[in-house]
XYZ file of C-alpha atoms in Angstrom:
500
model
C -215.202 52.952 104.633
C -217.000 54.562 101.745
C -213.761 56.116 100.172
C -211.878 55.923 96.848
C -209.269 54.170 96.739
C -207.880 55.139 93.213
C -206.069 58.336 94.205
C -203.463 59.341 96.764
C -206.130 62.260 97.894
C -208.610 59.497 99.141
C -206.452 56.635 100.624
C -204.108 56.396 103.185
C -202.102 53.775 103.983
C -203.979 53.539 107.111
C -207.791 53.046 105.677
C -206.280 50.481 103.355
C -204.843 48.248 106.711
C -208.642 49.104 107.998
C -210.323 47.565 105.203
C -207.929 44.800 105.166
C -208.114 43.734 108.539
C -212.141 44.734 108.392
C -212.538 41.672 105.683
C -209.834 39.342 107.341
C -212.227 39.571 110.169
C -215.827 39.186 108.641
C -214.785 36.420 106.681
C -213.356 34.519 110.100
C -216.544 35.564 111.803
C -218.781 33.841 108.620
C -216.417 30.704 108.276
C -217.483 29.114 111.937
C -220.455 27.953 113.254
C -223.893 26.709 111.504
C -225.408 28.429 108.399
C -227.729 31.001 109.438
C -232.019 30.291 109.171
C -233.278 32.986 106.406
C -236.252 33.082 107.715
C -237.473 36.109 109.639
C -239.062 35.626 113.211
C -240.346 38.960 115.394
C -241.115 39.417 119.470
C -244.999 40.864 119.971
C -243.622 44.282 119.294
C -242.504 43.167 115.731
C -238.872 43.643 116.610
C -236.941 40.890 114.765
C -235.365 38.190 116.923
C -233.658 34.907 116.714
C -235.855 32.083 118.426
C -234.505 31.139 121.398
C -234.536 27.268 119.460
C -232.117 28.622 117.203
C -229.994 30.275 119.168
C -229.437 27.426 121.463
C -228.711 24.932 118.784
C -224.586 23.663 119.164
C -222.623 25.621 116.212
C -225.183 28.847 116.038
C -223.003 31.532 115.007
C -225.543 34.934 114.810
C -223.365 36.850 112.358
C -224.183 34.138 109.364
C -227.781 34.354 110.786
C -227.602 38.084 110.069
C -226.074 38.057 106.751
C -228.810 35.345 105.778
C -231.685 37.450 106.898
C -230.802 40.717 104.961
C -233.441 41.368 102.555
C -233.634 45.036 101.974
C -233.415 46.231 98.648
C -231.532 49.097 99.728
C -228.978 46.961 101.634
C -228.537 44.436 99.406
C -227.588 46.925 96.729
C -225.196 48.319 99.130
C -223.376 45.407 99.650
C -223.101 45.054 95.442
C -222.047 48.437 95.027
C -219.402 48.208 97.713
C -217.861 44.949 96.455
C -217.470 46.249 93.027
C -215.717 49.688 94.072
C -213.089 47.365 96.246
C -212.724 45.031 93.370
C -212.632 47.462 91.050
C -209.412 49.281 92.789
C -207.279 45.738 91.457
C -206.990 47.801 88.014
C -208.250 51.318 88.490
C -205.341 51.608 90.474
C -202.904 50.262 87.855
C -204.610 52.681 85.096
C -205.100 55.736 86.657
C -202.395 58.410 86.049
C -202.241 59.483 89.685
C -200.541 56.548 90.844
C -203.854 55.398 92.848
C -203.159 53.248 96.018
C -203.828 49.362 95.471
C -205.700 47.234 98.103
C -203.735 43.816 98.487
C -207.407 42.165 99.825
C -208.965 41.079 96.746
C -208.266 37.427 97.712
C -210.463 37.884 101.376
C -212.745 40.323 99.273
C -213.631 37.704 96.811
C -213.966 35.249 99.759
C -216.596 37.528 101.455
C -218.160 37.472 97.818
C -218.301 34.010 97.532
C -220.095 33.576 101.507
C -222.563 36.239 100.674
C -223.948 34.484 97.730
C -224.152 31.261 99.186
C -225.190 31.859 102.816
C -228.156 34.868 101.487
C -230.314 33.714 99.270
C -232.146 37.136 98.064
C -228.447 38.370 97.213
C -227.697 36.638 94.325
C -231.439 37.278 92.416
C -230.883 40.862 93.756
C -226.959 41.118 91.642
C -228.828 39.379 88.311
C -231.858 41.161 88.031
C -231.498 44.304 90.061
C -227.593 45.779 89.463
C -225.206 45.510 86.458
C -223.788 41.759 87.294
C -221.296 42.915 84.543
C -219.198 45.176 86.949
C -218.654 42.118 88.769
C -217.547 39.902 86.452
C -214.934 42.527 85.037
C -212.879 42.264 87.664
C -212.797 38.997 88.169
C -212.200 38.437 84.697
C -209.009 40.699 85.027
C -207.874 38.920 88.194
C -207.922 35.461 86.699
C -206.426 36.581 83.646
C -203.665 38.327 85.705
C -203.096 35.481 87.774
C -203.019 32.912 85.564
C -199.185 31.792 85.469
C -198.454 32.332 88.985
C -198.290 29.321 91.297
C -198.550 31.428 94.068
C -202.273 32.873 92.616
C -203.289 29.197 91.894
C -206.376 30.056 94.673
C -207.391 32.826 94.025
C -208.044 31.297 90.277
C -210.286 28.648 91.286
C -212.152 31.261 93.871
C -213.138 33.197 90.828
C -213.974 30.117 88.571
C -216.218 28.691 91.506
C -218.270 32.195 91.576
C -218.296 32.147 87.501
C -219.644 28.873 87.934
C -222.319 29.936 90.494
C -223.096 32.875 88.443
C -223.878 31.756 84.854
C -226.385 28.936 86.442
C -228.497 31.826 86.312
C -230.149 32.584 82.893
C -230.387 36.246 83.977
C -226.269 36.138 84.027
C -226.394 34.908 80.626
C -228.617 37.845 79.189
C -226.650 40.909 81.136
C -223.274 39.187 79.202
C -224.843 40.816 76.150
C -223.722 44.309 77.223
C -221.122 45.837 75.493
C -217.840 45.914 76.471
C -216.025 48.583 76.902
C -213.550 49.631 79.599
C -209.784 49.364 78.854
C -207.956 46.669 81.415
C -204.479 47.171 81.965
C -203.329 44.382 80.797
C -202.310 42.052 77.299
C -205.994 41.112 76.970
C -206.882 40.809 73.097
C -208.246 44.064 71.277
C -211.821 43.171 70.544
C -215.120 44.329 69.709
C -217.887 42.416 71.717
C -219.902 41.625 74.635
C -218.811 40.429 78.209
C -219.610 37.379 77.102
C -216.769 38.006 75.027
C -214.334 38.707 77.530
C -215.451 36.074 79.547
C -214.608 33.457 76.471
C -211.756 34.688 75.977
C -210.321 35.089 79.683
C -211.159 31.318 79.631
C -209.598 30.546 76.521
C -205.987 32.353 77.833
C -206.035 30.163 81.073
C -206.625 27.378 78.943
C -203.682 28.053 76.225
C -201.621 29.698 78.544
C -202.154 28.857 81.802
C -200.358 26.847 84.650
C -200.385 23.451 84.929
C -202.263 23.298 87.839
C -205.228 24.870 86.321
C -205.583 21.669 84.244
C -208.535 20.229 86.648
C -210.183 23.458 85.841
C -210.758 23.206 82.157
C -214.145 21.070 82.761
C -215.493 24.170 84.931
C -214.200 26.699 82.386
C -216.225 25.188 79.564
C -219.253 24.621 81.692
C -219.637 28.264 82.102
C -219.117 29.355 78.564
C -221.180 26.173 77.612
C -224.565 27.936 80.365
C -223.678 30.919 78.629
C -224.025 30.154 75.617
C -227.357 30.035 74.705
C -228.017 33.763 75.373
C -225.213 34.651 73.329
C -226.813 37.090 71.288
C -223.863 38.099 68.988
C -220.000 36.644 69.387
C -216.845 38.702 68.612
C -214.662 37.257 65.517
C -211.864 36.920 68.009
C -214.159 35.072 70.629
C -215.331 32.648 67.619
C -211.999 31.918 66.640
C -210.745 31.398 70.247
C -213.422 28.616 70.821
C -212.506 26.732 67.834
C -209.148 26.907 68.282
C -210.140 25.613 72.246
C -211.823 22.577 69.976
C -208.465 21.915 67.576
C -206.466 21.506 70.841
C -208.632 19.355 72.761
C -209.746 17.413 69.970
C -205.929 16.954 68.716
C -204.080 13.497 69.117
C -201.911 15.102 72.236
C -204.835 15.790 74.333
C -207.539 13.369 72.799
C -205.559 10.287 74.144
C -204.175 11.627 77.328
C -206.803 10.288 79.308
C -210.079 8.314 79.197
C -212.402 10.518 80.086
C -210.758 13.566 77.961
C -213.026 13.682 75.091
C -215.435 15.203 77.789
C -213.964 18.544 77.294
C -214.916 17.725 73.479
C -218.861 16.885 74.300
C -218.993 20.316 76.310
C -217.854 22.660 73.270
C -219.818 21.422 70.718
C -222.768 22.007 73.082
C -221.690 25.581 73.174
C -221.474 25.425 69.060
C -225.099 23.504 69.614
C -226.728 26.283 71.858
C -225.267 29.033 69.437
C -226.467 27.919 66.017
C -230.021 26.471 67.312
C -230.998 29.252 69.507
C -228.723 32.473 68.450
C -227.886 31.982 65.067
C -228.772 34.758 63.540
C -226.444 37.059 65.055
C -223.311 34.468 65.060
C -222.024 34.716 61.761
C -218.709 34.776 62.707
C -218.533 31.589 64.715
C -220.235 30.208 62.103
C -217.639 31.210 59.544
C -214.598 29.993 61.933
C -216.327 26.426 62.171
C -216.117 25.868 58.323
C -212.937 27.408 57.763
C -212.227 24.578 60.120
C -214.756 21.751 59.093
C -211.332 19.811 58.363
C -211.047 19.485 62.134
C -214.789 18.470 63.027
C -214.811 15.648 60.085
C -211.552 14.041 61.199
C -213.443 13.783 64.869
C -216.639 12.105 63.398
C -214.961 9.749 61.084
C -212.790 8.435 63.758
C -212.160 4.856 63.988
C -210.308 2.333 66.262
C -207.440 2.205 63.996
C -207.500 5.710 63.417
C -207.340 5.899 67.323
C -205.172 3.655 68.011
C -202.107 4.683 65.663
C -202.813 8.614 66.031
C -202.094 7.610 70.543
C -199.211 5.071 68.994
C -197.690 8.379 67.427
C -197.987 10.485 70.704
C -197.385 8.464 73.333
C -196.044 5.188 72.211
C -193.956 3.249 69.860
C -193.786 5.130 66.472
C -192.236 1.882 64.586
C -195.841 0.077 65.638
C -197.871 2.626 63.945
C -199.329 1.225 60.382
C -201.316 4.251 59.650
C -200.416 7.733 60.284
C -203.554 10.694 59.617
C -200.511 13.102 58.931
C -199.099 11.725 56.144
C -201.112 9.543 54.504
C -201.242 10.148 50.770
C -204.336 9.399 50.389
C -206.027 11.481 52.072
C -209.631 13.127 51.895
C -212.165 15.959 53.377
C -214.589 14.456 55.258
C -217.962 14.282 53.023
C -220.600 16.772 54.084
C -222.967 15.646 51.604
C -223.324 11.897 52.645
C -224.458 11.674 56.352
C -226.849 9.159 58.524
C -229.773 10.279 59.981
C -227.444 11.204 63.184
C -225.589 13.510 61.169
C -222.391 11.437 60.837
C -220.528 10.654 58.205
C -222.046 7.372 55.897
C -218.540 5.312 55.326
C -218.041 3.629 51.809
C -217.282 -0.169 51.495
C -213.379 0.850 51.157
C -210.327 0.628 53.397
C -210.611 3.641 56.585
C -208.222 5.330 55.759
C -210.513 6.931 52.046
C -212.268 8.922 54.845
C -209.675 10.443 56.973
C -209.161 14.067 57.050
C -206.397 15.917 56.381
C -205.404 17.720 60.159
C -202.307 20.192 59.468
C -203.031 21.251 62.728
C -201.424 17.822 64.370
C -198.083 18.064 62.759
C -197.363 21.179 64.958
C -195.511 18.738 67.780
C -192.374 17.528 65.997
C -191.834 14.043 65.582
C -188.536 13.584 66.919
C -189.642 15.239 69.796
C -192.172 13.138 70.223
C -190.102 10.474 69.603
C -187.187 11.554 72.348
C -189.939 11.801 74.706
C -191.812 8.591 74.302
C -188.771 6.056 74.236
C -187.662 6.919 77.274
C -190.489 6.447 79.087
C -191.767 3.006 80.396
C -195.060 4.599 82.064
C -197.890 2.964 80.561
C -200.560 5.353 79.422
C -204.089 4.945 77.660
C -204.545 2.954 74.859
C -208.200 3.380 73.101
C -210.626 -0.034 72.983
C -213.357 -0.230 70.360
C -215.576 0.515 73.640
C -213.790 3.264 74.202
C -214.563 4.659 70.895
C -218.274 3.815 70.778
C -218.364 6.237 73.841
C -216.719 9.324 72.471
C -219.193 8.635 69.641
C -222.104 8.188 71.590
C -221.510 11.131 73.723
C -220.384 13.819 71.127
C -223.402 15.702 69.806
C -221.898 16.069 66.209
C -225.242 15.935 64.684
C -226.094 19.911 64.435
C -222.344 20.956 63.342
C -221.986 18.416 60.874
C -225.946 19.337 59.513
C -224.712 22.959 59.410
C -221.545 21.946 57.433
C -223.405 20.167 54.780
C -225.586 22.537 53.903
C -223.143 25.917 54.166
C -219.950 24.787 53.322
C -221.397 23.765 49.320
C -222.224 27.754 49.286
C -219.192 28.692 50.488
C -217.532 26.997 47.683
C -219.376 27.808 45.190
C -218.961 31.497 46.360
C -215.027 30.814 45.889
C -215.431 29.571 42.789
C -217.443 32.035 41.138
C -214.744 35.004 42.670
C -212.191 32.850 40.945
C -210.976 32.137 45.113
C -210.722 36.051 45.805
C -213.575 36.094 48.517
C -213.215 38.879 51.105
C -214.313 38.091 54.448
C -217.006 40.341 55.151
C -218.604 38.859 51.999
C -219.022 35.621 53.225
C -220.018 37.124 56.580
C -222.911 38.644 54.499
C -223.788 35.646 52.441
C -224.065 33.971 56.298
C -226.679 36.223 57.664
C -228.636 35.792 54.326
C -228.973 32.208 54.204
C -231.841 30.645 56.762
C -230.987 27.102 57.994
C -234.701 26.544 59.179
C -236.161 23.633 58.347
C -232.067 22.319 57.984
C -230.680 21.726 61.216
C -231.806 19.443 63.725
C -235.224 19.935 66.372
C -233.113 22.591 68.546
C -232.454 20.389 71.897
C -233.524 21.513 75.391
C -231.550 24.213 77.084
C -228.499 22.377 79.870
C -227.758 24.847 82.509
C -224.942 22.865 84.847
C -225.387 24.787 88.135
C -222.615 24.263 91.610
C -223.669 22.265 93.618
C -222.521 22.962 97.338
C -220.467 19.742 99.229
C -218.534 19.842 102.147
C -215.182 19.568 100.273
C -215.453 22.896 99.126
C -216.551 24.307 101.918
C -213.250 22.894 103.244
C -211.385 24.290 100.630
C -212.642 27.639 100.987
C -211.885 27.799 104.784
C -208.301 26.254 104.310
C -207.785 28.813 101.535
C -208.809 32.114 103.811
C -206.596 30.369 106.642
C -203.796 30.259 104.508
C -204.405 33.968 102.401
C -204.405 34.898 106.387
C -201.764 33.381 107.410
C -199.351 35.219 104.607
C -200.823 38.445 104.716
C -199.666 38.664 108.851
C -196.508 38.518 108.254
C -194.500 41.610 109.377
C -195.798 40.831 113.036
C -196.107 36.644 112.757
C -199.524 35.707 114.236
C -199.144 31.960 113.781
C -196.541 29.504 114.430
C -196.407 27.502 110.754
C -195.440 24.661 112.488
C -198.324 24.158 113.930
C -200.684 24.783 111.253
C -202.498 21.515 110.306
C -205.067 22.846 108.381
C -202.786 23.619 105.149
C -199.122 22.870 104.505
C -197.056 25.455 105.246
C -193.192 25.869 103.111
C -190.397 28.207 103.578
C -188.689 28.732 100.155
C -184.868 29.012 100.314
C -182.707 31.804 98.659
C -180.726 30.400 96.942
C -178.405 33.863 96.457
């Protein structure tokens, strides 16, 4: 029903349950059977049909047929504009001063989303190129940022993240991010002045800093769709900028670095972002460029890393602090990594002398406390990753440093000498200015092709998606029990106890 559902006057509690139940259904009725044949076939009085081949094949289910073969203009554009009116309700209703009614569906609404974009394939050309994408991705932004430290929302989190995904492997998604953003959410989200690609960045960056711990195999997906975003990022917020480097500090810190073996991947996915930004929108990215050299400190301590480095930064964290012979924290001797002496790669050169001349000072990595660290490590008889000189020649190898560290040797000279000449009294929006001026043509590195990392559809996800609209199902028919959870084999159903 065409109605609005952000006042009292317009919704009753009754076309609410109707639109509920009306999207429980259509998503049941789209989840069985065979994907439906796009292609259009008409009888000899050009009435449209489904071949009678079709049809009869085991699994046909007509209603995913249907939904494949819509490819009016007109309809297709209904279908956008009606999924953004229910998805806006999730915070009209919280913001509007008439105590609007809220729809509890967005979970089986996002669902439906999700089965229109994959099973027609005019729809999702149709959302980038013909309607404002960005009324889409509000929403969604709001609902993952919302849901983000709820174990009970854990779902509907990777729902939205697997149509983010989907979305920015699009180019045209990339461009539309460049509108301004402007509508008020009801909710702590950052004051800024940007883009959606903005709020999109930052959403990300919140789940990532302060999100559950179950969102942790999510962080690869997260930075893959800033990472296709970013090069169409036309001009980045300050608070965006700074949110991304601080996203490189934490995964490039000690704690996180040597969790795992494969977590320097996060690493290699950022710095692509920082690649695509300064090669292909520089000019309008000041600020991201100023937040990488206030924090070159950070990038030169991940270029000059060596085994020993490695190996007594993961003895700190995770192991035996008594074995460590070198600690990056408190070394004395300790300095900035040398923008002005690099290899054709853009790394560091290293001087005939011990390591540790070229380690940088991180005062970033002191922020866990070492007797904490030290309580939890001695305890614990787990063994965990210990880095290999292999190991290192990897993160190396797979890092593209080379366009960062270029850009650091040739600004971070004029920022100084800047300082210097203000007697260290610089205001920000100087620098900012001295930025735009200076042209790093001719400076940085041939600007690399263009990585757009789109889904790729498998069966596990299909699975996924029809265990998770069994299961939002399942709990939203409560008050007159459909199922028997007992029985349910499809997801694992359990009955918390009340403790009081």
């Amino acid at each position: 029903p065409s109605v609005n559902f952000t006042t009292n006057n317009f919704a009753s509690t009754t076309h609410i349950k109707l639109v509920e139940l009306s999207v429980q259904v259509l998503c049941v009725l789209l989840d069985c059977g065979l994907p439906g044949n796009p292609e259009h076939f008409h009888d000899e009085e050009d009435n449209p049909i489904v071949e009678f081949h079709e049809a009869s094949k085991g699994g046909f289910n007509v209603f995913r047929t249907l939904l494949a073969r819509i490819d009016s203009g007109k309809d297709l554009t209904f279908c956008f504009d009606g999924f953004v009116r229910l998805l806006k309700n999730t915070y009209l209703s919280k913001g509007s001063y008439l105590g609007g009614k809220k729809l509890e569906c967005f979970q089986e609404l996002l669902v439906l989303l999700w089965k229109v974009l994959e099973e027609n394939p005019l729809f999702l050309s149709h959302v980038l190129t013909q309607c404002d994408v960005n009324e889409l991705i509000t929403p969604i932004c709001y609902l993952m940022y919302q849901s983000r430290r709820d174990p009970a929302q854990i779902g509907l989190v990777h729902i939205c993240t697997f149509i983010l995904l989907k979305l920015s492997g699009e180019r045209s998604l990339g461009v539309n991010l460049n509108k301004p953003f402007t509508t008020r959410l009801p909710c702590d989200l950052p004051l800024f002045t940007g883009t959606h690609a903005d709020l999109v960045a930052i959403t990300l960056h919140k789940l990532v800093v302060n999100g559950a711990y179950k969102l942790v195999p999510l962080y690869s997906c997260f930075i893959t769709i800033i990472c296709n975003i970013s090069p169409y990022w036309r001009s980045m917020s300050l608070v965006a900028a700074v949110k991304l480097v601080n996203l490189f500090e934490l995964f490039s810190s000690p704690k996180f670095l040597y969790s795992g073996e494969n977590a320097h991947r996060h690493l290699a996915l950022l710095l692509e972002v920082f690649n695509n930004v300064i090669q292909y929108q520089y000019s309008g990215n000041q600020h991201l460029v100023y937040a990488i050299i206030r924090r070159k400190d950070s990038f030169g301590r991940l270029a000059s890393l060596t085994l020993s480095k490695a190996i007594a930064q993961c003895n700190k964290i995770y192991g035996d602090l008594q074995s460590a012979s070198y600690d990056a924290d408190v070394a004395a001797d300790v300095k900035i990594f040398a923008t002005n002496k690099v290899d054709e790669k853009g790394r560091p050169l290293k001087s005939e002398k011990d390591d540790t001349s070229s380690i940088v000072s991180d005062e970033h990595s002191g922020t866990t406390g070492r007797d904490e660290s030290r309580s939890e490590n001695t305890g614990s008889t787990e063994e965990h990753f210990v880095p290999t000189e292999e190991w290192v020649r990897e993160v190396k190898a797979s890092l593209p440093l080379e366009t960062v560290t270029r850009l650091l040797q040739h600004l971070v000279p004029v920022v100084d000498e800047m300082c210097v000449r203000k007697n260290g009294i610089v205001d920000e929006v100087e620098v900012l200015d001295v930025l735009k001026d200076v042209t790093m043509v001719g400076l940085l590195p041939v600007p690399h092709a263009i990585v757009i990392r789109k889904y790729q559809p498998n069966q596990y996800t299909a699975l996924w998606f029809t265990a998770f609209m069994w299961g939002v199902i399942f709990l939203r028919n409560q008050a007159l029990p459909l199922f028997d959870g007992q029985s349910i084999e499809l997801f694992q159903v359990s009955i918390a106890v009340n403790d009081g």
